């Protein structure tokens, strides 16, 4: 099966995305317009992205002292992407958008992620602009967001700092009012920022005429001290180059300096930077300090930024998924064409050992059971994760366009599922990439084949947008508990509805029962983890909890996909149907049983890791 045929099945046969056209916002659309978008993106990805995936990996960004140098292919790819309209795909017609459902937008973007994940930073630009559309003033939307949507400017997200990492409570970047009348600047209350930001993707480049940084910083109190914790964090628009109220460059460079490029294991085509704000290298009006415009209310910046971060987390989950699938497709092709080994045969002439007949011709390695095991693992991880992320994307559409009850239910389901949608693919589609290398054997470790790059690119996603451990603690420490556990209850109801349908199908009944047992075990482990009410005890094994929770969710997804497959192909005679049913069986037979070990340490609040003495390492 191709990526396109998989997307078609998931969008139309499983998620029934065509039904969204009955809603007023999407009424101008049809399957034909959705398909036209997918066709365009598939073509651009094939022509402008895929041929240059190795180029952007080997020709890393470098700084010549004045500007960042990138391959010409990156410029061409960004231009083609911007001209496709995908940057503003979900926005209103009035501002040049297409009013596409997010589910279709996510599916369309999957082609680019599979073709070359690091050739551009479109996710950040769209997320930056979407945040401003939600929290910015009318003029901030017009000047900054719209120029990002049209591709004229790019956007970033500046959270991490060298000394703070993921601990946003320790953000030390300062923002002070920029002189008399600072509060009445048309672009928003004007501040001067000083501080350092680390790991800023696309923090500096020449791809666009300007870069719009969204920066977290703290406004000092009357005593000049920063407010401890996250409640003192505010959000600011800090453009690389200053602009007027018409969105035109003023010719003044803002006091934002590139301190250095970080050279990462993967995603090498995207610049990753350390930025210095307000060091005085580019003084504005004769003084140091980067000019920034407040977004929203003082001290409420993190709530605004999470609008972008949650969207980015689903995007990272999709990126991890597509890298996993890219490796799967590459290793599948290799396995179909690589001859090696011969079938095993029973003992002959009284010999006790299994033998092979060397006189027989070699077989392709896809004929070996263990290679099929590795391919099925990749298929079950990648296609299952793709389904989960598209399901979450449709929940976003439900949240924005459904009736009040449906929208609220979608909101809560997203709260629970977002940590899984981000982290499960980041772990298990990375494992898929490892298996793709294994199938290639020694060749998998060479640059003659693409699978080693897919693994390197994917390894970052367990860290991107909140590390694996942070997502796990968010899930067990907050998401499953919020609103008295209603989100978890809603998800359980969805899973039970699938179980009730599947248990009526003889071929699926045993899987339905296995899923029911897994769901019960996750619920019991959740209660057991919090039995003492001590967060340190409950969260010590948050990652095993997330792994078990994620596997249960993916088993549900696969069971639901099996039902949709049977509805489409009752005889299950088509190769695609055989493939989906086989991947579903693999997941239930080989993967779902793993949750017992994970949940055991959660339920007993095992303290092996938490209490291990430092000096014993």
PDB file of N, CA and C in Angstrom, residues 540-541 544 601 605-614 617:
ATOM      1  N   UNK A 540       6.754   8.358  39.813  1.00  0.00           N
ATOM      2  CA  UNK A 540       8.070   7.736  39.657  1.00  0.00           C
ATOM      3  C   UNK A 540       8.107   6.803  38.456  1.00  0.00           C
ATOM      4  N   UNK A 541       6.960   6.235  38.097  1.00  0.00           N
ATOM      5  CA  UNK A 541       6.881   5.306  36.963  1.00  0.00           C
ATOM      6  C   UNK A 541       5.917   5.833  35.897  1.00  0.00           C
ATOM      7  N   UNK A 544       6.554   4.222  32.158  1.00  0.00           N
ATOM      8  CA  UNK A 544       5.894   2.927  31.907  1.00  0.00           C
ATOM      9  C   UNK A 544       4.374   3.051  31.821  1.00  0.00           C
ATOM     10  N   UNK A 601       4.849  -2.131  37.664  1.00  0.00           N
ATOM     11  CA  UNK A 601       5.638  -1.175  38.463  1.00  0.00           C
ATOM     12  C   UNK A 601       4.822   0.070  38.795  1.00  0.00           C
ATOM     13  N   UNK A 605       3.714   1.028  42.709  1.00  0.00           N
ATOM     14  CA  UNK A 605       4.495   2.245  42.983  1.00  0.00           C
ATOM     15  C   UNK A 605       5.947   1.868  43.281  1.00  0.00           C
ATOM     16  N   UNK A 606       6.481   1.004  42.421  1.00  0.00           N
ATOM     17  CA  UNK A 606       7.839   0.488  42.604  1.00  0.00           C
ATOM     18  C   UNK A 606       8.825   1.655  42.745  1.00  0.00           C
ATOM     19  N   UNK A 607       9.644   1.592  43.766  1.00  0.00           N
ATOM     20  CA  UNK A 607      10.553   2.709  44.081  1.00  0.00           C
ATOM     21  C   UNK A 607      11.998   2.422  43.695  1.00  0.00           C
ATOM     22  N   UNK A 608      12.219   1.381  42.901  1.00  0.00           N
ATOM     23  CA  UNK A 608      13.594   1.019  42.536  1.00  0.00           C
ATOM     24  C   UNK A 608      14.361   2.209  41.973  1.00  0.00           C
ATOM     25  N   UNK A 609      13.770   2.904  41.033  1.00  0.00           N
ATOM     26  CA  UNK A 609      14.457   4.031  40.390  1.00  0.00           C
ATOM     27  C   UNK A 609      14.477   5.263  41.296  1.00  0.00           C
ATOM     28  N   UNK A 610      13.351   5.542  41.922  1.00  0.00           N
ATOM     29  CA  UNK A 610      13.233   6.778  42.713  1.00  0.00           C
ATOM     30  C   UNK A 610      14.179   6.798  43.906  1.00  0.00           C
ATOM     31  N   UNK A 611      14.409   5.644  44.508  1.00  0.00           N
ATOM     32  CA  UNK A 611      15.204   5.616  45.748  1.00  0.00           C
ATOM     33  C   UNK A 611      16.640   5.151  45.541  1.00  0.00           C
ATOM     34  N   UNK A 612      17.014   4.894  44.302  1.00  0.00           N
ATOM     35  CA  UNK A 612      18.370   4.402  44.056  1.00  0.00           C
ATOM     36  C   UNK A 612      19.377   5.487  44.423  1.00  0.00           C
ATOM     37  N   UNK A 613      20.366   5.158  45.271  1.00  0.00           N
ATOM     38  CA  UNK A 613      21.306   6.193  45.723  1.00  0.00           C
ATOM     39  C   UNK A 613      22.280   6.611  44.633  1.00  0.00           C
ATOM     40  N   UNK A 614      22.538   7.894  44.569  1.00  0.00           N
ATOM     41  CA  UNK A 614      23.403   8.435  43.529  1.00  0.00           C
ATOM     42  C   UNK A 614      24.787   7.796  43.540  1.00  0.00           C
ATOM     43  N   UNK A 617      25.667   4.459  41.519  1.00  0.00           N
ATOM     44  CA  UNK A 617      25.778   4.361  40.060  1.00  0.00           C
ATOM     45  C   UNK A 617      27.227   4.095  39.657  1.00  0.00           C
TER      46      UNK A 617
END
